[in-house]
mmCIF file of C-alpha atoms in Angstrom:
data_model
loop_
_atom_site.group_PDB
_atom_site.id
_atom_site.type_symbol
_atom_site.label_atom_id
_atom_site.label_comp_id
_atom_site.label_asym_id
_atom_site.label_seq_id
_atom_site.Cartn_x
_atom_site.Cartn_y
_atom_site.Cartn_z
ATOM 1 C CA MET A 1347 0.000 0.000 0.000
ATOM 2 C CA THR A 1348 1.349 3.425 -0.980
ATOM 3 C CA GLN A 1349 1.544 5.731 2.004
ATOM 4 C CA ILE A 1350 -0.051 9.172 1.726
ATOM 5 C CA PRO A 1351 2.581 11.941 1.937
ATOM 6 C CA ALA A 1352 2.696 13.603 5.349
ATOM 7 C CA SER A 1353 1.071 17.010 5.758
ATOM 8 C CA TYR A 1354 3.254 17.675 8.809
ATOM 9 C CA ASP A 1355 6.878 16.899 9.516
ATOM 10 C CA VAL A 1356 6.452 16.561 13.285
ATOM 11 C CA CYS A 1357 3.435 16.371 15.582
ATOM 12 C CA ALA A 1358 4.428 16.632 19.242
ATOM 13 C CA VAL A 1359 2.468 15.517 22.284
ATOM 14 C CA GLY A 1360 3.564 17.145 25.516
ATOM 15 C CA ASN A 1361 2.965 19.165 28.650
ATOM 16 C CA ALA A 1362 1.804 22.658 27.686
ATOM 17 C CA ILE A 1363 3.720 24.866 30.112
ATOM 18 C CA VAL A 1364 4.548 28.545 30.514
ATOM 19 C CA ASP A 1365 8.140 29.047 31.747
ATOM 20 C CA VAL A 1366 9.222 31.627 34.300
ATOM 21 C CA LEU A 1367 13.002 32.077 34.030
ATOM 22 C CA ALA A 1368 15.153 33.980 36.516
ATOM 23 C CA PRO A 1369 18.859 34.191 37.380
ATOM 24 C CA CYS A 1370 20.062 32.808 40.698
ATOM 25 C CA ASP A 1371 23.227 31.809 42.513
ATOM 26 C CA PRO A 1372 23.906 28.308 43.902
ATOM 27 C CA ALA A 1373 23.155 29.519 47.427
ATOM 28 C CA PHE A 1374 19.565 30.252 46.405
ATOM 29 C CA LEU A 1375 19.101 26.669 45.242
ATOM 30 C CA THR A 1376 20.483 25.383 48.539
ATOM 31 C CA ALA A 1377 18.206 27.689 50.531
ATOM 32 C CA GLN A 1378 15.189 26.431 48.578
ATOM 33 C CA GLY A 1379 16.199 22.783 48.981
ATOM 34 C CA LEU A 1380 16.631 22.324 45.232
ATOM 35 C CA THR A 1381 19.067 19.987 43.479
ATOM 36 C CA ALA A 1382 21.030 21.888 40.844
ATOM 37 C CA GLY A 1383 20.157 20.784 37.309
ATOM 38 C CA SER A 1384 17.087 18.812 38.354
ATOM 39 C CA MET A 1385 13.399 18.934 37.453
ATOM 40 C CA GLN A 1386 10.833 18.261 40.147
ATOM 41 C CA LEU A 1387 7.062 18.448 40.296
ATOM 42 C CA VAL A 1388 5.475 20.855 42.774
ATOM 43 C CA ASP A 1389 1.910 21.711 43.754
ATOM 44 C CA ALA A 1390 0.211 25.082 43.317
ATOM 45 C CA GLN A 1391 1.202 26.293 46.800
ATOM 46 C CA GLN A 1392 4.861 25.330 46.382
ATOM 47 C CA SER A 1393 4.923 26.945 42.940
ATOM 48 C CA ALA A 1394 3.528 30.198 44.302
ATOM 49 C CA ALA A 1395 6.021 30.247 47.184
ATOM 50 C CA LEU A 1396 8.975 29.684 44.869
ATOM 51 C CA TYR A 1397 7.715 32.350 42.473
ATOM 52 C CA GLY A 1398 7.637 34.804 45.374
ATOM 53 C CA ALA A 1399 11.234 33.988 46.331
ATOM 54 C CA MET A 1400 12.727 34.115 42.829
ATOM 55 C CA ALA A 1401 14.521 37.079 41.341
ATOM 56 C CA ALA A 1402 12.814 39.152 38.658
ATOM 57 C CA GLY A 1403 12.753 37.214 35.419
ATOM 58 C CA VAL A 1404 10.934 36.657 32.161
ATOM 59 C CA GLU A 1405 7.898 34.610 31.159
ATOM 60 C CA ALA A 1406 7.954 32.555 27.971
ATOM 61 C CA SER A 1407 5.759 29.825 26.570
ATOM 62 C CA GLY A 1408 7.598 26.559 26.985
ATOM 63 C CA GLY A 1409 7.061 22.902 27.669
ATOM 64 C CA SER A 1410 9.684 20.567 26.243
ATOM 65 C CA ALA A 1411 7.805 19.258 23.200
ATOM 66 C CA GLY A 1412 6.206 22.667 22.646
ATOM 67 C CA ASN A 1413 9.679 24.175 22.416
ATOM 68 C CA THR A 1414 10.650 21.494 19.904
ATOM 69 C CA VAL A 1415 7.790 22.135 17.494
ATOM 70 C CA ALA A 1416 8.407 25.892 17.793
ATOM 71 C CA GLY A 1417 11.934 25.095 16.639
ATOM 72 C CA VAL A 1418 10.599 23.009 13.758
ATOM 73 C CA GLY A 1419 8.523 26.034 12.752
ATOM 74 C CA SER A 1420 11.587 28.276 12.912
ATOM 75 C CA PHE A 1421 13.321 25.934 10.461
ATOM 76 C CA GLY A 1422 10.387 26.408 8.088
ATOM 77 C CA GLY A 1423 9.056 22.962 8.890
ATOM 78 C CA ARG A 1424 5.416 21.919 9.185
ATOM 79 C CA ALA A 1425 4.535 21.201 12.803
ATOM 80 C CA ALA A 1426 1.545 20.425 14.999
ATOM 81 C CA TYR A 1427 1.104 20.150 18.752
ATOM 82 C CA ILE A 1428 -1.220 18.391 21.180
ATOM 83 C CA GLY A 1429 -1.202 19.600 24.789
ATOM 84 C CA LYS A 1430 -3.612 20.838 27.464
ATOM 85 C CA VAL A 1431 -3.908 24.384 28.801
ATOM 86 C CA ALA A 1432 -6.645 25.908 30.951
ATOM 87 C CA ASP A 1433 -9.098 28.493 29.701
ATOM 88 C CA ASP A 1434 -7.191 31.289 31.467
ATOM 89 C CA THR A 1435 -4.751 34.116 30.747
ATOM 90 C CA LEU A 1436 -1.617 31.969 30.628
ATOM 91 C CA GLY A 1437 -3.429 29.419 28.491
ATOM 92 C CA GLY A 1438 -4.148 32.204 26.017
ATOM 93 C CA VAL A 1439 -0.504 33.260 26.086
ATOM 94 C CA PHE A 1440 0.696 29.719 25.382
ATOM 95 C CA SER A 1441 -1.814 29.234 22.554
ATOM 96 C CA HIS A 1442 -0.917 32.542 20.918
ATOM 97 C CA ASP A 1443 2.827 31.934 21.126
ATOM 98 C CA ILE A 1444 2.825 28.434 19.673
ATOM 99 C CA ARG A 1445 0.536 29.418 16.806
ATOM 100 C CA ALA A 1446 2.682 32.481 16.129
ATOM 101 C CA ALA A 1447 5.595 30.058 15.663
ATOM 102 C CA GLY A 1448 3.669 28.492 12.761
ATOM 103 C CA VAL A 1449 2.490 25.442 14.720
ATOM 104 C CA VAL A 1450 -1.014 23.998 14.405
ATOM 105 C CA PHE A 1451 -2.538 23.799 17.909
ATOM 106 C CA ASP A 1452 -6.209 22.879 18.274
ATOM 107 C CA THR A 1453 -6.424 20.962 21.570
ATOM 108 C CA VAL A 1454 -9.572 22.046 23.434
ATOM 109 C CA PRO A 1455 -8.630 23.944 26.640
ATOM 110 C CA LEU A 1456 -9.747 22.815 30.082
ATOM 111 C CA LYS A 1457 -12.815 24.976 30.614
ATOM 112 C CA ASP A 1458 -13.208 24.621 34.394
ATOM 113 C CA GLY A 1459 -9.502 24.380 35.194
ATOM 114 C CA PRO A 1460 -9.105 27.456 37.425
ATOM 115 C CA GLU A 1461 -12.209 26.544 39.448
ATOM 116 C CA ARG A 1462 -10.696 23.097 40.111
ATOM 117 C CA GLY A 1463 -7.268 24.494 41.002
ATOM 118 C CA LEU A 1464 -5.939 23.434 37.601
ATOM 119 C CA ALA A 1465 -4.615 26.592 35.998
ATOM 120 C CA THR A 1466 -2.321 26.452 32.976
ATOM 121 C CA GLY A 1467 0.931 24.723 33.917
ATOM 122 C CA VAL A 1468 3.943 26.763 34.984
ATOM 123 C CA CYS A 1469 7.637 25.829 35.211
ATOM 124 C CA MET A 1470 9.845 27.904 37.524
ATOM 125 C CA ILE A 1471 13.358 27.840 36.072
ATOM 126 C CA ASN A 1472 16.288 29.177 38.076
ATOM 127 C CA VAL A 1473 19.439 29.643 36.026
ATOM 128 C CA THR A 1474 22.888 29.777 37.652
ATOM 129 C CA PRO A 1475 25.772 31.833 36.205
ATOM 130 C CA ASP A 1476 27.102 28.791 34.315
ATOM 131 C CA GLY A 1477 23.823 28.585 32.362
ATOM 132 C CA GLN A 1478 22.534 25.473 34.138
ATOM 133 C CA ARG A 1479 18.799 25.403 34.802
ATOM 134 C CA THR A 1480 16.949 23.965 37.787
ATOM 135 C CA MET A 1481 13.223 23.446 37.193
ATOM 136 C CA CYS A 1482 10.163 23.170 39.439
ATOM 137 C CA THR A 1483 7.007 22.373 37.509
ATOM 138 C CA PHE A 1484 3.363 22.804 38.475
ATOM 139 C CA LEU A 1485 1.589 20.786 35.809
ATOM 140 C CA GLY A 1486 -1.916 22.089 36.457
ATOM 141 C CA ALA A 1487 -4.046 21.638 33.360
ATOM 142 C CA ALA A 1488 -1.170 19.979 31.468
ATOM 143 C CA ASN A 1489 -1.607 16.686 33.295
ATOM 144 C CA GLN A 1490 -5.280 16.578 32.334
ATOM 145 C CA LEU A 1491 -4.332 15.659 28.778
ATOM 146 C CA ALA A 1492 -6.196 12.439 28.067
ATOM 147 C CA ALA A 1493 -6.569 9.857 25.322
ATOM 148 C CA ALA A 1494 -9.696 11.693 24.124
ATOM 149 C CA ASP A 1495 -7.487 14.697 23.247
ATOM 150 C CA ILE A 1496 -5.432 12.680 20.777
ATOM 151 C CA ASP A 1497 -6.381 13.575 17.213
ATOM 152 C CA ALA A 1498 -5.645 10.364 15.327
ATOM 153 C CA ALA A 1499 -6.106 12.052 11.948
ATOM 154 C CA LEU A 1500 -3.566 14.752 12.846
ATOM 155 C CA ILE A 1501 -1.069 12.172 14.043
ATOM 156 C CA GLY A 1502 -1.654 10.044 10.962
ATOM 157 C CA ALA A 1503 -0.873 13.061 8.772
ATOM 158 C CA SER A 1504 2.523 13.593 10.472
ATOM 159 C CA ALA A 1505 5.777 11.935 9.413
ATOM 160 C CA ILE A 1506 6.950 11.700 13.032
ATOM 161 C CA VAL A 1507 4.974 11.855 16.259
ATOM 162 C CA TYR A 1508 7.205 13.125 19.073
ATOM 163 C CA LEU A 1509 6.347 12.127 22.633
ATOM 164 C CA GLU A 1510 7.572 13.943 25.731
ATOM 165 C CA GLY A 1511 8.894 11.664 28.471
ATOM 166 C CA TYR A 1512 7.516 13.941 31.180
ATOM 167 C CA LEU A 1513 4.086 12.533 30.268
ATOM 168 C CA PHE A 1514 4.991 9.334 32.103
ATOM 169 C CA ASP A 1515 4.258 11.049 35.439
ATOM 170 C CA PRO A 1516 0.450 11.631 35.340
ATOM 171 C CA ALA A 1517 -1.707 8.592 34.525
ATOM 172 C CA PRO A 1518 -4.204 10.339 32.181
ATOM 173 C CA ALA A 1519 -1.360 11.827 30.158
ATOM 174 C CA ARG A 1520 0.370 8.473 29.892
ATOM 175 C CA ALA A 1521 -2.827 7.065 28.401
ATOM 176 C CA ALA A 1522 -2.723 9.885 25.838
ATOM 177 C CA PHE A 1523 0.915 8.996 25.178
ATOM 178 C CA GLU A 1524 -0.001 5.388 24.428
ATOM 179 C CA ALA A 1525 -2.932 6.440 22.226
ATOM 180 C CA ALA A 1526 -0.698 8.739 20.189
ATOM 181 C CA ALA A 1527 1.872 6.008 19.594
ATOM 182 C CA ALA A 1528 -0.833 3.560 18.535
ATOM 183 C CA ALA A 1529 -2.345 6.092 16.121
ATOM 184 C CA ALA A 1530 1.054 6.807 14.578
ATOM 185 C CA HIS A 1531 1.884 3.175 13.965
ATOM 186 C CA ALA A 1532 -1.598 2.463 12.636
ATOM 187 C CA ALA A 1533 -0.916 5.114 9.985
ATOM 188 C CA GLY A 1534 2.568 3.777 9.249
ATOM 189 C CA ARG A 1535 4.311 6.795 10.817
ATOM 190 C CA LYS A 1536 7.373 6.915 13.051
ATOM 191 C CA VAL A 1537 7.230 7.303 16.841
ATOM 192 C CA ALA A 1538 9.942 9.317 18.586
ATOM 193 C CA ILE A 1539 10.343 9.769 22.330
ATOM 194 C CA THR A 1540 12.554 11.996 24.430
ATOM 195 C CA LEU A 1541 13.527 10.724 27.873
ATOM 196 C CA SER A 1542 13.161 14.330 29.122
ATOM 197 C CA ASP A 1543 14.978 14.124 32.478
ATOM 198 C CA SER A 1544 17.073 11.622 34.434
ATOM 199 C CA PHE A 1545 14.692 11.920 37.391
ATOM 200 C CA VAL A 1546 11.814 10.849 35.113
ATOM 201 C CA VAL A 1547 13.901 7.871 34.022
ATOM 202 C CA HIS A 1548 14.646 6.894 37.632
ATOM 203 C CA ARG A 1549 10.918 7.019 38.465
ATOM 204 C CA TRP A 1550 9.727 5.049 35.433
ATOM 205 C CA ARG A 1551 12.741 3.141 34.165
ATOM 206 C CA ALA A 1552 11.029 -0.221 33.638
ATOM 207 C CA GLU A 1553 7.981 1.346 31.993
ATOM 208 C CA LEU A 1554 10.070 3.545 29.716
ATOM 209 C CA LEU A 1555 12.227 0.643 28.607
ATOM 210 C CA ALA A 1556 9.155 -1.460 27.889
ATOM 211 C CA PHE A 1557 7.614 1.342 25.843
ATOM 212 C CA ILE A 1558 10.822 1.985 23.913
ATOM 213 C CA GLU A 1559 11.287 -1.671 23.047
ATOM 214 C CA ALA A 1560 7.645 -2.114 22.013
ATOM 215 C CA SER A 1561 6.716 1.181 20.386
ATOM 216 C CA ALA A 1562 9.573 3.627 19.773
ATOM 217 C CA ASP A 1563 11.374 4.003 16.464
ATOM 218 C CA ILE A 1564 13.486 7.009 17.464
ATOM 219 C CA VAL A 1565 14.863 7.929 20.907
ATOM 220 C CA LEU A 1566 16.473 11.175 22.022
ATOM 221 C CA ALA A 1567 18.304 11.427 25.341
ATOM 222 C CA ASN A 1568 21.127 13.236 27.051
ATOM 223 C CA GLU A 1569 24.069 11.489 28.653
ATOM 224 C CA ASN A 1570 22.625 11.459 32.188
ATOM 225 C CA GLU A 1571 19.299 10.078 31.006
ATOM 226 C CA LEU A 1572 21.072 7.356 29.041
ATOM 227 C CA HIS A 1573 23.073 6.289 32.087
ATOM 228 C CA ALA A 1574 19.923 6.204 34.209
ATOM 229 C CA LEU A 1575 18.029 4.126 31.632
ATOM 230 C CA PHE A 1576 20.620 1.348 31.569
ATOM 231 C CA GLU A 1577 21.941 1.827 35.110
ATOM 232 C CA THR A 1578 25.564 2.156 34.066
ATOM 233 C CA GLU A 1579 28.175 4.899 33.849
ATOM 234 C CA ASP A 1580 29.728 3.231 30.788
ATOM 235 C CA PHE A 1581 28.615 5.612 28.036
ATOM 236 C CA ASP A 1582 29.704 3.485 25.085
ATOM 237 C CA ALA A 1583 28.000 0.362 26.414
ATOM 238 C CA ALA A 1584 24.754 2.214 27.192
ATOM 239 C CA ALA A 1585 24.735 4.065 23.878
ATOM 240 C CA ALA A 1586 25.370 0.881 21.929
ATOM 241 C CA HIS A 1587 22.541 -0.845 23.814
ATOM 242 C CA LEU A 1588 20.110 1.963 22.970
ATOM 243 C CA GLY A 1589 21.231 1.906 19.358
ATOM 244 C CA ARG A 1590 20.428 -1.793 19.102
ATOM 245 C CA ILE A 1591 16.833 -1.600 20.345
ATOM 246 C CA VAL A 1592 15.549 1.242 18.130
ATOM 247 C CA ASP A 1593 15.942 2.302 14.517
ATOM 248 C CA VAL A 1594 17.548 5.655 15.331
ATOM 249 C CA ALA A 1595 18.942 7.141 18.546
ATOM 250 C CA ALA A 1596 20.599 10.458 19.322
ATOM 251 C CA VAL A 1597 22.417 11.133 22.592
ATOM 252 C CA THR A 1598 23.506 14.679 23.424
ATOM 253 C CA ARG A 1599 26.638 15.356 25.486
ATOM 254 C CA GLY A 1600 26.676 19.119 25.996
ATOM 255 C CA ALA A 1601 29.899 20.718 24.842
ATOM 256 C CA ALA A 1602 31.091 17.304 23.618
ATOM 257 C CA GLY A 1603 28.389 17.300 20.932
ATOM 258 C CA SER A 1604 26.209 14.280 20.257
ATOM 259 C CA VAL A 1605 26.336 10.686 19.084
ATOM 260 C CA VAL A 1606 23.777 9.363 16.607
ATOM 261 C CA PHE A 1607 23.020 5.708 15.916
ATOM 262 C CA GLY A 1608 21.137 4.173 13.011
ATOM 263 C CA GLY A 1609 20.463 0.797 11.448
ATOM 264 C CA GLY A 1610 19.922 -0.955 14.760
ATOM 265 C CA GLY A 1611 23.240 0.294 16.058
ATOM 266 C CA THR A 1612 25.274 -0.633 12.981
ATOM 267 C CA GLU A 1613 25.892 3.031 12.107
ATOM 268 C CA ARG A 1614 27.453 5.470 14.590
ATOM 269 C CA VAL A 1615 28.038 9.137 13.801
ATOM 270 C CA GLU A 1616 29.792 11.680 16.038
ATOM 271 C CA ILE A 1617 28.379 15.210 15.766
ATOM 272 C CA ALA A 1618 30.419 18.170 17.014
ATOM 273 C CA ALA A 1619 28.765 20.897 19.060
ATOM 274 C CA CYS A 1620 28.429 24.215 17.239
ATOM 275 C CA PRO A 1621 30.608 26.890 18.872
ATOM 276 C CA VAL A 1622 28.926 29.501 21.078
ATOM 277 C CA ASP A 1623 30.573 32.729 22.224
ATOM 278 C CA LYS A 1624 28.892 32.566 25.651
ATOM 279 C CA VAL A 1625 26.461 30.104 27.182
ATOM 280 C CA VAL A 1626 23.693 32.222 28.702
ATOM 281 C CA ASP A 1627 20.934 29.718 29.484
ATOM 282 C CA THR A 1628 20.835 26.006 28.646
ATOM 283 C CA THR A 1629 17.024 25.865 28.927
ATOM 284 C CA GLY A 1630 15.683 24.344 25.721
ATOM 285 C CA ALA A 1631 19.012 23.042 24.395
ATOM 286 C CA GLY A 1632 17.807 19.443 24.146
ATOM 287 C CA ASP A 1633 14.416 20.575 22.864
ATOM 288 C CA GLN A 1634 15.956 22.523 20.007
ATOM 289 C CA TYR A 1635 18.400 19.733 19.195
ATOM 290 C CA ALA A 1636 15.328 17.527 18.814
ATOM 291 C CA ALA A 1637 13.740 20.100 16.490
ATOM 292 C CA GLY A 1638 16.622 20.032 14.059
ATOM 293 C CA PHE A 1639 17.248 16.310 14.309
ATOM 294 C CA LEU A 1640 13.630 15.235 13.840
ATOM 295 C CA LEU A 1641 13.011 17.661 10.999
ATOM 296 C CA GLY A 1642 16.128 16.362 9.294
ATOM 297 C CA LEU A 1643 14.869 12.786 9.594
ATOM 298 C CA ALA A 1644 11.393 13.765 8.383
ATOM 299 C CA ARG A 1645 12.914 15.384 5.302
ATOM 300 C CA GLY A 1646 15.135 12.398 4.517
ATOM 301 C CA LEU A 1647 18.511 13.877 5.493
ATOM 302 C CA SER A 1648 21.409 11.662 6.522
ATOM 303 C CA LEU A 1649 21.961 10.984 10.213
ATOM 304 C CA GLU A 1650 24.991 13.264 10.096
ATOM 305 C CA ASP A 1651 23.137 16.209 8.572
ATOM 306 C CA ALA A 1652 20.145 15.703 10.877
ATOM 307 C CA GLY A 1653 22.540 15.779 13.831
ATOM 308 C CA LYS A 1654 24.167 18.928 12.501
ATOM 309 C CA LEU A 1655 20.772 20.626 12.297
ATOM 310 C CA GLY A 1656 20.179 19.643 15.911
ATOM 311 C CA SER A 1657 23.545 20.989 16.980
ATOM 312 C CA LEU A 1658 22.919 24.263 15.149
ATOM 313 C CA ALA A 1659 19.536 24.765 16.835
ATOM 314 C CA ALA A 1660 20.900 23.943 20.287
ATOM 315 C CA ALA A 1661 23.717 26.462 19.840
ATOM 316 C CA GLU A 1662 21.264 29.202 18.913
ATOM 317 C CA VAL A 1663 19.063 28.730 21.963
ATOM 318 C CA ILE A 1664 21.793 28.534 24.636
ATOM 319 C CA ALA A 1665 23.192 31.895 23.535
ATOM 320 C CA HIS A 1666 20.174 33.792 24.921
ATOM 321 C CA TRP A 1667 17.495 33.627 27.596
ATOM 322 C CA GLY A 1668 14.466 31.488 26.878
ATOM 323 C CA PRO A 1669 13.793 28.035 25.408
ATOM 324 C CA ARG A 1670 12.772 28.976 21.862
ATOM 325 C CA PRO A 1671 14.745 30.385 18.915
ATOM 326 C CA MET A 1672 15.177 34.131 18.580
ATOM 327 C CA THR A 1673 16.910 33.876 15.195
ATOM 328 C CA SER A 1674 15.469 32.137 12.141
ATOM 329 C CA LEU A 1675 16.797 28.591 12.210
ATOM 330 C CA GLU A 1676 15.889 28.283 8.536
ATOM 331 C CA ARG A 1677 18.312 31.104 7.727
ATOM 332 C CA LEU A 1678 21.046 29.629 9.917
ATOM 333 C CA ALA A 1679 20.622 26.246 8.222
ATOM 334 C CA LYS A 1680 20.985 27.815 4.784
ATOM 335 C CA GLU A 1681 24.093 29.684 5.901
ATOM 336 C CA ALA A 1682 25.535 26.399 7.157
ATOM 337 C CA GLY A 1683 24.824 24.702 3.823
ATOM 338 C CA LEU A 1684 22.225 22.340 5.314
ATOM 339 C CA ALA A 1685 19.435 22.210 2.737
ATOM 340 C CA LEU A 1686 15.983 21.107 3.888
ATOM 341 C CA ASN A 1687 14.062 19.607 1.025
ATOM 342 C CA ALA A 1688 10.338 20.395 0.968
#
């Protein structure tokens, strides 16, 4: 059977979150009882208390997978997004921002969210002088995403469906996660997953591994997440293992670049990190790497060129505050000689 050409390059399913970013010093993290570089879930009261203690900062629509499809849009790609916001002010901000990035976003908002204490999700991000971010997330309406919100036709029209590992925490969202993967495979599309955070992997290691082995075609992870998944500090052994159980895997290593595997682990490509004059804020680095890498795969680029697109996007976002591109990634790709076929 001839497959219908995809209308979208990437459709992401994730936690729709508005980020609040502020600078801090390590002593602030200690005073707040936070582990540097971690992501933890907090309730509405904890979120409000932390917000009150943080330095003045900026608000920006975020959410890991939301950042990725915004990056796909910046490359000139065709992207869609499924995620839950409340029918409130921040929900309107998130919806406006993601659509302004050229992303299709039609998920019905949670109408009675604020009355139920489920406002649009917020992530408090404290950034230390070295650019490292420590995140505390109040999911709010985001964790009300359910299987009924999954648009099977939209997923079936997308070359790659990209699933955010953070969705393994709330049960309704995990059901949506499973429904999205099933819809993608029923349409003959590829399923990609990001492991999102090493703490997520520690909480759900067995479940994540089972899902990857049964349903994932493409996996994206950073070095810490990879080590947590296979419970080893041996990078080469863990990376080779991941490469064997999926079609394609990409593991980011910060300043050391990334390693990409294909063909069930038979192909290994080292990708150098793009140089950056100054690292300002690492928030969104992995998300933007995913944007370039997945778009490259959707457009039929080699693993090397897809990895280079990811590296280029990550370099752009860590050079400024905020998790989404401020410079056209499409222009940067052209300047780098990385052609994206329509």
